[in-house]
Amino acid sequence: MPFIFFNIYTLQTIKQILKVLSSSFHLLCRLPFPLAFLLILSSSSPAAGASPGSILIFSRISRSIKLKAYLFNLEARRQTETRKKNLGKNGRNRGTDYNLVDRISWLPDEVLVSILSRLPLKEAAATSILSRQWRYVWASTMTLVFDSEFDIYPFHRFYEIKPELRDQETHRYIDWVNHVVEHHTGTTIERFRACFHLDYRYSSSIDKWIHIARKKQVQILELDFHARARENYYTFSEELLGINQVSASKLKHSYPEIPSVRFCGYNTGFKFLKALCVRKVSVSQEILEYFLSNCPLLERLTVGYTTKKLVNLRVVGPSIALKYLVIESCPGLHSIEISGVNLVSFSYCGTAINLLLSKVPFLVEVSISEEPVKNSSDHRHRVWGIHYLVSHRSIVLPFTQLSCCLAQLEILEVDIVGAVYNDSYTFPILANLKHLKLLIGANYYWDLDHLSSFMKACPYLKRLVLKVNRPTCGERKEIAKVAKCPHNYLKVVEIVGYRAHACVIQHVMFLMESIVELEKIVIDPVRHWCWPRGTDGGREEPDLEAKAREHAMQHLKQRVPSTVEFVCL
């Protein structure tokens, strides 16, 4: 729901709101409160006599929409005044019939659709019961977000219910999406999002959704599925893009408007696409590079938890518009090449890969984190280059792979859990770095040495975030003390995933002793990165978080100087 800020300090403003409310009460009483409130405010205007300071401001309603609503409201007011003048003396004495004007329905459909597009899909559809005029307004909404909402169990507990109930919920979801997309009357779709436990068995329905979204010039396409086994993932159809010419000719019979190599010459039909997000969807290198090469407006690409079908990825060439790239948990990925593009942000989480970066002058934000290898014989084994305890790899590798952009980085996130510390290695200076995030182990004895080295390498750092991971099994060595590292620019420190571990306390004390102008310490016990939506786990987390908050307030707060603001979330 959009953030609403308003300032009311005149009775005249209150009278205006009540006037609009009373004139459309027969409609508003049947609306969800958020929608009713939005419509009341959108039909109010300065013409009603409110002072400038009492104008209500909406952060998500564009100026053009507000202007159109304002002009139509002026017209409504003019007609109301005309009706008032035409009323006879008896009519005026009988009451205020001229106030009973449905100003909301006088708003243009474009304004109403814009407002409904900012509501959850089910709430927007609920407006169809208001009147005949409103019956199909919701069907033109530009935002189709199909997030599953369960009343009796959490989203990530889906596979714990009985199979027959799972099938029932799945078919209800499929029918819901099919009904909405088939009855959608709008010419464009700004955002299409499907999020549910879907796999290859529902490929025909998913293909149809993608086809309709493509046909209606979708700008943001999100496919966030949660099939358990990777071999059961939905496979993004190459035929939808016209890559496979033989299969595309067959699909052409079912969906005549789907582009193909033969019919449109390598035009995907997604020329308005600005953001693509696929999670737990099987995609190939050809699919992703096809989107990159044929979508001139594509600026955001997120690929997560895909199959081993994706082996390599090349983001190369000045014609590619991509600015934000996120790759996470792609087990078959061997290499990523990024060159000659205007990339601003790059995030990678996964196994060790060959990362080739060159000619990325605008890259200012990088996140590199590891992912443990399943069924590893050594529980300490880490898979990103900086975490090879087995092969004694050090933190040198990520700095080497990022060497072309280290000097320009402003935001850096690195996972240093299990990284072997080498006191003979000097960190390169990150002169422009302002925001540093480090994922540390709750009891890893080398992390404090790494923290000290990072602080020396980032002389102008302003914000430091320490994300505390779970304790590493078998690591019980005493954490060595590190000499103070004076830092003059660091102002804010956040400890995320805080627990009452000795390592965490030592990190906090080291920072308070080293930072000269520390202004604020934030303690957040929630480990947001551990249990993302759609995954199982974290059942014991709320209790641990409560204990962590209690420990921070009782034992940590008293150690923080009074000049430093202490916040425990």
Coordinates of C-alpha atoms in Angstrom, one line a residue:
M1 CA 0.0 0.0 0.0
P2 CA 1.4 3.4 -0.9
F3 CA 2.9 5.5 1.8
I4 CA 0.6 8.5 2.5
F5 CA 1.8 11.7 4.1
F6 CA -0.6 14.4 4.9
N7 CA -0.7 17.5 7.0
I8 CA -4.1 18.8 8.2
Y9 CA -4.4 21.9 10.2
T10 CA -7.5 23.6 9.0
L11 CA -11.2 22.7 9.6
Q12 CA -11.8 23.5 6.0
T13 CA -9.8 20.4 4.9
I14 CA -11.7 18.2 7.3
K15 CA -15.0 19.5 5.9
Q16 CA -13.8 18.8 2.4
I17 CA -13.0 15.2 3.2
L18 CA -16.3 14.7 4.9
K19 CA -18.1 16.2 2.0
V20 CA -16.5 13.8 -0.5
L21 CA -17.1 10.9 1.9
S22 CA -20.8 11.7 2.2
S23 CA -21.3 12.3 -1.5
S24 CA -20.0 8.8 -2.3
F25 CA -20.8 6.9 0.8
H26 CA -23.0 4.4 -1.0
L27 CA -19.9 3.3 -2.9
L28 CA -17.2 3.7 -0.3
C29 CA -18.9 1.6 2.4
R30 CA -18.5 -1.4 0.1
L31 CA -14.8 -0.8 -0.6
P32 CA -11.7 -2.1 1.3
F33 CA -10.5 0.7 3.6
P34 CA -7.2 1.3 1.8
L35 CA -8.9 1.7 -1.6
A36 CA -11.7 3.9 -0.1
F37 CA -9.1 6.1 1.5
L38 CA -7.1 6.4 -1.7
L39 CA -10.2 7.3 -3.7
I40 CA -11.3 9.9 -1.2
L41 CA -7.9 11.6 -1.3
S42 CA -7.5 11.4 -5.1
S43 CA -10.9 13.2 -5.5
S44 CA -9.9 16.0 -3.1
S45 CA -8.2 19.1 -4.6
P46 CA -7.0 22.6 -3.8
A47 CA -10.1 23.9 -5.5
A48 CA -12.2 22.9 -2.5
G49 CA -10.8 25.7 -0.6
A50 CA -8.2 23.9 1.5
S51 CA -5.0 25.8 2.3
P52 CA -1.8 24.8 0.5
G53 CA -0.4 23.2 3.7
S54 CA -3.4 20.8 3.8
I55 CA -2.9 19.3 0.4
L56 CA -2.6 15.5 0.7
I57 CA 0.5 14.1 -1.1
F58 CA 0.8 10.6 -2.5
S59 CA 4.2 9.2 -3.1
R60 CA 3.1 6.7 -5.7
I61 CA 0.6 8.7 -7.7
S62 CA 2.3 10.5 -10.6
R63 CA 1.9 14.2 -11.2
S64 CA 0.1 13.6 -14.4
I65 CA -2.5 11.4 -12.7
K66 CA -3.0 13.9 -10.0
L67 CA -3.4 16.7 -12.5
K68 CA -6.0 14.7 -14.5
A69 CA -7.9 14.0 -11.3
Y70 CA -7.7 17.6 -10.3
L71 CA -9.1 18.8 -13.7
F72 CA -11.9 16.3 -13.6
N73 CA -12.7 17.4 -10.0
L74 CA -12.9 21.0 -11.2
E75 CA -15.4 19.9 -13.8
A76 CA -17.4 18.0 -11.2
R77 CA -17.4 21.1 -8.9
R78 CA -18.5 23.3 -11.8
Q79 CA -21.4 21.0 -12.6
T80 CA -22.3 20.8 -8.9
E81 CA -22.4 24.6 -8.6
T82 CA -24.6 24.8 -11.8
R83 CA -27.0 22.3 -10.3
K84 CA -27.1 24.2 -7.1
K85 CA -28.0 27.4 -8.9
N86 CA -30.7 25.7 -10.9
L87 CA -32.4 24.3 -7.8
G88 CA -35.5 26.2 -6.7
K89 CA -36.1 27.6 -3.3
N90 CA -38.0 24.6 -2.3
G91 CA -35.3 22.3 -3.5
R92 CA -32.7 24.2 -1.5
N93 CA -34.8 24.0 1.6
R94 CA -35.3 20.3 1.3
G95 CA -31.6 19.7 1.8
T96 CA -28.3 19.4 0.1
D97 CA -29.1 17.3 -2.9
Y98 CA -26.4 19.0 -4.8
N99 CA -23.8 17.5 -2.5
L100 CA -24.9 13.9 -3.4
V101 CA -22.5 13.7 -6.3
D102 CA -20.5 10.5 -7.0
R103 CA -17.2 12.2 -7.7
I104 CA -15.2 9.0 -7.7
S105 CA -17.0 7.5 -10.7
W106 CA -16.4 10.8 -12.6
L107 CA -12.7 10.2 -12.5
P108 CA -11.4 8.9 -15.9
D109 CA -10.8 5.2 -16.2
E110 CA -7.1 5.9 -16.6
V111 CA -7.0 7.4 -13.1
L112 CA -9.0 4.6 -11.6
V113 CA -6.9 1.9 -13.2
S114 CA -3.8 3.6 -12.0
I115 CA -5.1 3.6 -8.4
L116 CA -6.3 -0.1 -8.6
S117 CA -2.9 -1.1 -10.0
R118 CA -1.4 -0.1 -6.6
L119 CA -3.6 -2.4 -4.7
P120 CA -3.2 -6.2 -4.2
L121 CA -4.8 -8.0 -7.0
K122 CA -7.6 -9.6 -4.9
E123 CA -8.5 -6.2 -3.4
A124 CA -8.6 -4.6 -6.8
A125 CA -10.9 -7.4 -8.1
A126 CA -13.2 -6.8 -5.1
T127 CA -14.2 -3.4 -6.5
S128 CA -16.2 -5.2 -9.3
I129 CA -19.2 -5.4 -6.9
L130 CA -19.6 -1.7 -6.6
S131 CA -21.6 -1.0 -9.7
R132 CA -21.9 -1.9 -13.4
Q133 CA -19.4 0.8 -14.2
W134 CA -16.9 -0.7 -11.8
R135 CA -17.5 -4.3 -12.8
Y136 CA -14.6 -4.6 -15.2
V137 CA -12.3 -1.7 -14.2
W138 CA -10.1 -4.0 -12.2
A139 CA -9.5 -6.2 -15.3
S140 CA -7.4 -3.4 -16.8
T141 CA -5.0 -3.3 -13.9
M142 CA -1.4 -3.0 -15.0
T143 CA 0.0 -5.0 -12.1
L144 CA -0.6 -8.7 -12.1
V145 CA 1.1 -10.1 -9.0
F146 CA 0.1 -13.6 -8.2
D147 CA 1.6 -14.2 -4.8
S148 CA 0.2 -17.2 -3.0
E149 CA -1.5 -16.6 0.4
F150 CA -2.4 -19.5 2.6
D151 CA -4.8 -19.1 5.5
I152 CA -4.0 -22.3 7.3
Y153 CA -0.2 -22.8 7.0
P154 CA 2.9 -20.8 6.1
F155 CA 4.1 -20.6 2.5
H156 CA 7.3 -22.6 3.1
R157 CA 5.4 -25.4 4.8
F158 CA 3.7 -26.3 1.6
Y159 CA 5.3 -29.8 1.2
E160 CA 4.4 -30.7 4.8
I161 CA 0.6 -30.9 4.0
K162 CA -1.1 -33.9 2.6
P163 CA -0.5 -34.6 -1.2
E164 CA -4.2 -34.2 -2.0
L165 CA -4.3 -30.8 -0.3
R166 CA -1.2 -29.8 -2.2
D167 CA -2.7 -30.7 -5.5
Q168 CA -5.9 -28.9 -4.6
E169 CA -4.1 -25.7 -3.7
T170 CA -2.0 -25.9 -6.8
H171 CA -5.0 -26.3 -9.1
R172 CA -6.7 -23.4 -7.3
Y173 CA -3.7 -21.2 -8.0
I174 CA -3.5 -22.3 -11.7
D175 CA -7.2 -21.6 -12.1
W176 CA -6.9 -18.2 -10.4
V177 CA -4.1 -17.0 -12.7
N178 CA -5.7 -18.4 -15.8
H179 CA -9.0 -16.7 -15.0
V180 CA -7.3 -13.3 -14.5
V181 CA -5.1 -13.4 -17.5
E182 CA -7.9 -14.6 -19.8
H183 CA -10.2 -11.8 -18.6
H184 CA -7.5 -9.1 -18.5
T185 CA -8.7 -6.2 -20.8
G186 CA -5.8 -3.9 -20.4
T187 CA -3.5 -3.2 -23.3
T188 CA -0.3 -3.2 -21.2
I189 CA 1.1 -5.1 -18.2
E190 CA 3.7 -3.2 -16.1
R191 CA 4.5 -6.2 -13.9
F192 CA 3.7 -9.9 -14.1
R193 CA 4.7 -12.1 -11.1
A194 CA 3.9 -15.7 -10.6
C195 CA 5.1 -17.2 -7.3
F196 CA 4.0 -20.7 -6.3
H197 CA 5.2 -24.3 -6.0
L198 CA 5.0 -25.1 -9.7
D199 CA 7.0 -27.6 -11.8
Y200 CA 7.2 -29.0 -15.3
R201 CA 3.7 -30.5 -15.1
Y202 CA 2.2 -27.1 -15.5
S203 CA 4.4 -25.9 -18.4
S204 CA 1.4 -25.3 -20.8
S205 CA -0.2 -22.9 -18.4
I206 CA 3.0 -21.1 -17.6
D207 CA 3.8 -20.8 -21.3
K208 CA 0.4 -19.2 -21.8
W209 CA 1.0 -16.7 -19.1
I210 CA 4.4 -15.7 -20.5
H211 CA 2.8 -15.4 -24.0
I212 CA 0.1 -13.1 -22.8
A213 CA 2.5 -11.0 -20.8
R214 CA 4.8 -10.7 -23.8
K215 CA 1.8 -9.8 -26.0
K216 CA 0.8 -7.0 -23.6
Q217 CA 4.3 -5.4 -23.5
V218 CA 5.2 -6.6 -20.0
Q219 CA 7.9 -4.5 -18.3
I220 CA 8.7 -6.6 -15.3
L221 CA 8.5 -10.4 -15.6
E222 CA 9.0 -12.6 -12.4
L223 CA 8.8 -16.4 -12.3
D224 CA 9.5 -17.5 -8.8
F225 CA 8.7 -21.2 -8.5
H226 CA 9.5 -23.6 -5.7
A227 CA 9.6 -27.1 -7.0
R228 CA 11.6 -29.4 -4.7
A229 CA 13.8 -31.3 -7.1
R230 CA 15.9 -29.5 -9.8
E231 CA 15.0 -32.2 -12.3
N232 CA 11.4 -31.2 -12.0
Y233 CA 11.9 -27.5 -12.6
Y234 CA 9.8 -25.7 -15.3
T235 CA 12.0 -25.2 -18.3
F236 CA 11.7 -21.8 -20.0
S237 CA 10.6 -22.6 -23.4
E238 CA 12.9 -21.7 -26.3
E239 CA 9.9 -21.8 -28.6
L240 CA 8.4 -18.8 -26.8
L241 CA 11.4 -16.8 -28.0
G242 CA 11.6 -18.4 -31.4
I243 CA 15.1 -19.9 -30.8
N244 CA 14.1 -23.4 -31.9
Q245 CA 12.8 -22.8 -35.4
V246 CA 11.3 -26.3 -35.9
S247 CA 9.5 -26.4 -32.6
A248 CA 8.5 -22.7 -33.0
S249 CA 6.6 -23.6 -36.2
K250 CA 4.5 -26.1 -34.2
L251 CA 3.9 -23.6 -31.4
K252 CA 2.9 -21.0 -34.0
H253 CA -0.3 -23.0 -34.7
S254 CA -1.4 -22.7 -31.0
Y255 CA -0.2 -19.1 -30.5
P256 CA -0.1 -17.3 -33.8
E257 CA 1.4 -14.1 -32.3
I258 CA 4.4 -15.8 -30.7
P259 CA 7.5 -14.5 -32.5
S260 CA 9.9 -16.9 -34.2
V261 CA 13.1 -16.8 -36.2
R262 CA 11.3 -17.2 -39.4
F263 CA 8.6 -14.7 -38.8
C264 CA 10.3 -11.9 -37.0
G265 CA 14.0 -12.2 -37.4
Y266 CA 15.3 -12.7 -33.9
N267 CA 12.8 -10.4 -32.3
T268 CA 11.7 -11.8 -28.9
G269 CA 8.7 -9.6 -28.6
F270 CA 9.9 -8.5 -25.2
K271 CA 11.1 -5.1 -26.4
F272 CA 9.5 -3.3 -23.5
L273 CA 11.0 -5.7 -20.8
K274 CA 13.0 -3.8 -18.2
A275 CA 13.4 -6.5 -15.5
L276 CA 13.5 -10.3 -15.6
C277 CA 13.7 -12.5 -12.6
V278 CA 13.6 -16.3 -12.8
R279 CA 14.0 -18.5 -9.7
K280 CA 13.8 -22.3 -9.7
V281 CA 13.3 -22.2 -13.4
S282 CA 15.5 -24.2 -15.8
V283 CA 17.2 -21.7 -18.2
S284 CA 20.1 -22.1 -20.6
Q285 CA 22.9 -19.8 -21.6
E286 CA 21.1 -19.3 -25.0
I287 CA 17.9 -18.2 -23.3
L288 CA 19.6 -15.6 -21.0
E289 CA 21.9 -14.2 -23.7
Y290 CA 18.9 -14.0 -26.1
F291 CA 17.1 -11.8 -23.6
L292 CA 20.2 -9.6 -23.1
S293 CA 20.7 -9.2 -26.9
N294 CA 17.1 -8.6 -27.9
C295 CA 15.6 -6.6 -25.1
P296 CA 16.9 -3.0 -25.5
L297 CA 15.4 -1.9 -22.2
L298 CA 16.4 -4.8 -20.0
E299 CA 18.3 -3.3 -17.0
R300 CA 17.8 -6.0 -14.3
L301 CA 18.4 -9.7 -14.5
T302 CA 18.1 -12.1 -11.6
V303 CA 18.7 -15.8 -12.0
G304 CA 18.5 -18.1 -9.0
Y305 CA 18.4 -21.8 -8.1
T306 CA 18.5 -22.9 -11.6
T307 CA 19.6 -26.3 -13.0
K308 CA 23.0 -27.5 -14.3
K309 CA 21.7 -26.5 -17.8
L310 CA 23.3 -23.1 -17.3
V311 CA 27.1 -23.6 -17.7
N312 CA 28.4 -20.2 -18.9
L313 CA 27.1 -16.7 -19.1
R314 CA 28.5 -13.9 -21.3
V315 CA 27.4 -10.3 -20.8
V316 CA 29.4 -8.6 -23.4
G317 CA 28.8 -5.6 -25.7
P318 CA 27.9 -1.9 -25.5
S319 CA 24.4 -2.6 -27.0
I320 CA 23.4 -4.5 -23.8
A321 CA 21.4 -2.2 -21.4
L322 CA 21.9 -4.4 -18.3
K323 CA 22.8 -2.5 -15.1
Y324 CA 21.9 -4.9 -12.3
L325 CA 22.9 -8.6 -12.4
V326 CA 22.2 -11.2 -9.7
I327 CA 23.3 -14.8 -10.0
E328 CA 22.6 -17.1 -7.1
S329 CA 22.9 -20.9 -6.5
C330 CA 23.5 -22.1 -10.1
P331 CA 25.3 -25.4 -9.5
G332 CA 26.4 -26.0 -13.1
L333 CA 27.8 -22.5 -13.7
H334 CA 31.5 -22.5 -14.6
S335 CA 32.2 -19.0 -15.8
I336 CA 30.8 -15.5 -16.0
E337 CA 32.2 -13.0 -18.4
I338 CA 31.2 -9.3 -18.1
S339 CA 32.8 -6.8 -20.5
G340 CA 32.0 -3.6 -22.2
V341 CA 28.7 -3.0 -20.5
N342 CA 27.3 -0.3 -18.2
L343 CA 26.8 -2.6 -15.3
V344 CA 26.3 -0.8 -12.0
S345 CA 25.7 -3.7 -9.6
F346 CA 26.8 -7.3 -9.6
S347 CA 25.9 -10.0 -7.0
Y348 CA 27.1 -13.6 -7.1
C349 CA 26.4 -16.4 -4.6
G350 CA 27.4 -19.9 -5.4
T351 CA 30.3 -22.3 -6.0
A352 CA 33.8 -21.3 -7.3
I353 CA 33.7 -20.0 -10.8
N354 CA 35.9 -18.3 -13.3
L355 CA 34.9 -14.6 -13.1
L356 CA 36.1 -12.4 -15.9
L357 CA 35.5 -8.7 -15.5
S358 CA 36.8 -6.0 -17.8
K359 CA 35.7 -2.6 -19.1
V360 CA 33.0 -2.0 -16.5
P361 CA 33.6 1.7 -15.6
F362 CA 30.2 2.1 -13.9
L363 CA 30.4 -0.9 -11.6
V364 CA 30.2 0.5 -8.0
E365 CA 28.4 -2.3 -6.1
V366 CA 29.6 -5.9 -5.8
S367 CA 28.5 -8.8 -3.6
I368 CA 30.4 -12.1 -3.5
S369 CA 29.3 -14.9 -1.2
E370 CA 29.9 -18.6 -0.9
E371 CA 27.6 -21.6 -0.9
P372 CA 28.6 -24.9 0.9
V373 CA 29.0 -28.0 -1.1
K374 CA 26.5 -30.7 -0.2
N375 CA 27.8 -34.2 0.8
S376 CA 31.3 -32.8 1.3
S377 CA 33.6 -35.1 3.3
D378 CA 35.0 -32.0 5.1
H379 CA 32.5 -29.9 6.8
R380 CA 34.8 -27.0 6.7
H381 CA 35.1 -27.0 2.9
R382 CA 34.1 -23.7 1.3
V383 CA 33.4 -23.3 -2.3
W384 CA 34.0 -19.7 -3.3
G385 CA 37.7 -19.0 -4.0
I386 CA 38.3 -17.3 -0.6
H387 CA 37.0 -20.2 1.4
Y388 CA 39.0 -23.2 0.4
L389 CA 40.2 -24.5 3.8
V390 CA 41.0 -27.8 2.2
S391 CA 43.3 -26.3 -0.4
H392 CA 44.3 -23.4 1.8
R393 CA 43.1 -20.7 -0.7
S394 CA 43.2 -17.2 0.7
I395 CA 41.2 -14.0 0.3
V396 CA 43.6 -13.0 -2.5
L397 CA 41.4 -14.5 -5.3
P398 CA 38.4 -12.3 -5.1
F399 CA 40.6 -9.2 -5.0
T400 CA 42.4 -10.6 -8.1
Q401 CA 39.1 -11.2 -10.0
L402 CA 37.8 -7.7 -9.1
S403 CA 41.1 -5.9 -9.7
C404 CA 39.7 -4.0 -12.7
C405 CA 37.1 -2.2 -10.5
L406 CA 38.4 -2.2 -6.9
A407 CA 39.3 1.5 -7.1
Q408 CA 35.8 2.6 -8.1
L409 CA 33.8 0.4 -5.8
E410 CA 31.5 2.2 -3.3
I411 CA 29.6 -0.8 -1.9
L412 CA 31.2 -4.2 -1.3
E413 CA 29.8 -7.4 0.3
V414 CA 32.1 -10.3 0.9
D415 CA 31.7 -13.7 2.7
I416 CA 34.8 -14.3 4.8
V417 CA 33.6 -17.3 6.8
G418 CA 36.4 -19.8 6.7
A419 CA 38.9 -17.6 4.8
V420 CA 42.4 -18.4 5.8
Y421 CA 44.2 -15.3 7.0
N422 CA 47.6 -14.5 5.5
D423 CA 49.4 -11.8 7.5
S424 CA 52.0 -11.3 4.7
Y425 CA 49.3 -10.2 2.2
T426 CA 48.4 -6.5 2.0
F427 CA 44.9 -5.7 1.1
P428 CA 44.6 -3.3 -1.9
I429 CA 43.3 0.2 -1.0
L430 CA 39.6 0.7 -1.7
A431 CA 39.6 4.5 -1.7
N432 CA 36.0 5.0 -2.8
L433 CA 34.4 2.4 -0.6
K434 CA 31.7 3.8 1.6
H435 CA 29.6 0.8 2.6
L436 CA 31.1 -2.6 3.5
K437 CA 29.2 -5.8 4.4
L438 CA 31.1 -8.8 5.8
L439 CA 29.6 -12.2 6.4
I440 CA 31.5 -13.6 9.4
G441 CA 31.5 -16.8 11.4
A442 CA 30.1 -16.7 14.9
N443 CA 33.2 -18.4 16.3
Y444 CA 35.8 -18.2 13.5
Y445 CA 39.1 -17.2 15.0
W446 CA 40.5 -15.5 11.8
D447 CA 37.6 -13.1 11.2
L448 CA 38.8 -10.4 13.5
D449 CA 42.2 -10.3 11.6
H450 CA 40.3 -9.9 8.4
L451 CA 38.1 -7.1 9.8
S452 CA 41.2 -5.2 10.9
S453 CA 42.7 -5.6 7.4
F454 CA 39.5 -4.4 5.7
M455 CA 39.4 -1.3 7.9
K456 CA 42.9 -0.4 7.0
A457 CA 42.1 -0.9 3.3
C458 CA 39.0 1.2 3.4
P459 CA 40.1 4.6 4.9
Y460 CA 36.9 6.5 3.9
L461 CA 34.4 3.8 5.0
K462 CA 31.2 5.3 6.5
R463 CA 29.0 2.2 7.1
L464 CA 30.0 -1.3 8.2
V465 CA 27.6 -4.2 8.4
L466 CA 28.7 -7.5 10.0
K467 CA 26.4 -10.4 9.1
V468 CA 27.0 -13.1 11.8
N469 CA 26.6 -16.6 10.4
R470 CA 26.1 -19.8 12.4
P471 CA 29.1 -21.2 14.3
T472 CA 31.4 -23.3 12.2
C473 CA 31.6 -26.9 13.4
G474 CA 35.0 -27.9 14.8
E475 CA 36.3 -24.3 15.1
R476 CA 37.0 -23.9 18.8
K477 CA 40.3 -22.0 18.8
E478 CA 40.6 -18.9 20.9
I479 CA 40.1 -15.7 18.9
A480 CA 43.4 -13.8 18.9
K481 CA 43.4 -10.3 20.1
V482 CA 44.0 -7.6 17.4
A483 CA 45.6 -4.2 17.9
K484 CA 43.4 -1.2 17.6
C485 CA 42.9 0.1 14.1
P486 CA 42.0 3.8 14.3
H487 CA 39.4 4.9 11.7
N488 CA 38.3 8.5 11.4
Y489 CA 35.3 8.2 8.9
L490 CA 33.3 5.2 10.0
K491 CA 30.0 6.4 11.6
V492 CA 27.5 3.5 11.7
V493 CA 28.0 -0.2 12.6
E494 CA 25.3 -2.8 12.2
I495 CA 25.5 -6.3 13.7
V496 CA 23.0 -8.5 11.8
G497 CA 22.2 -12.0 13.1
Y498 CA 23.5 -11.1 16.5
R499 CA 24.0 -13.9 19.0
A500 CA 25.7 -14.1 22.4
H501 CA 28.9 -15.5 21.1
A502 CA 32.4 -14.5 22.3
C503 CA 33.5 -13.7 18.7
V504 CA 30.6 -11.2 18.2
I505 CA 31.3 -9.4 21.5
Q506 CA 35.0 -9.1 20.6
H507 CA 34.1 -7.7 17.2
V508 CA 31.9 -5.0 18.8
M509 CA 34.5 -4.1 21.4
F510 CA 37.2 -3.9 18.8
L511 CA 35.1 -1.6 16.7
M512 CA 34.2 0.7 19.6
E513 CA 37.9 1.0 20.5
S514 CA 39.0 1.6 16.9
I515 CA 36.4 4.0 15.5
V516 CA 37.1 7.6 16.4
E517 CA 33.8 9.2 15.5
L518 CA 31.3 6.3 15.9
E519 CA 27.7 7.6 16.0
K520 CA 25.5 4.6 16.0
I521 CA 25.4 0.9 16.6
V522 CA 22.5 -1.2 15.4
I523 CA 21.8 -4.7 16.7
D524 CA 19.5 -6.9 14.5
P525 CA 19.2 -10.6 15.6
V526 CA 17.3 -11.7 12.5
R527 CA 19.3 -13.6 9.9
H528 CA 17.4 -12.5 6.8
W529 CA 19.7 -14.4 4.4
C530 CA 19.4 -17.8 6.1
W531 CA 15.7 -18.5 5.5
P532 CA 14.6 -16.8 2.2
R533 CA 11.0 -17.1 1.3
G534 CA 9.9 -20.5 0.0
T535 CA 12.5 -22.5 1.9
D536 CA 12.1 -24.7 5.0
G537 CA 13.9 -24.1 8.2
G538 CA 14.3 -21.5 10.9
R539 CA 11.7 -22.9 13.3
E540 CA 13.9 -22.2 16.3
E541 CA 15.0 -18.8 15.1
P542 CA 12.3 -16.6 16.9
D543 CA 13.4 -18.0 20.3
L544 CA 17.0 -17.4 19.6
E545 CA 16.3 -13.9 18.3
A546 CA 14.4 -13.1 21.5
K547 CA 17.3 -14.3 23.6
A548 CA 19.8 -12.4 21.5
R549 CA 17.8 -9.2 22.0
E550 CA 17.7 -9.7 25.7
H551 CA 21.5 -10.4 25.9
A552 CA 22.3 -7.3 23.8
M553 CA 20.2 -5.1 26.0
Q554 CA 21.6 -6.5 29.2
H555 CA 25.3 -7.1 28.4
L556 CA 26.2 -5.0 25.3
K557 CA 24.3 -1.8 25.7
Q558 CA 26.1 -1.0 29.0
R559 CA 29.4 -1.2 27.2
V560 CA 28.4 1.4 24.6
P561 CA 29.4 5.0 25.4
S562 CA 26.6 7.4 26.0
T563 CA 27.8 9.4 23.0
V564 CA 26.9 6.5 20.7
E565 CA 23.3 5.8 19.8
F566 CA 22.4 2.2 20.6
V567 CA 19.5 0.6 18.6
C568 CA 18.3 -3.0 19.1
L569 CA 15.7 -4.1 16.5

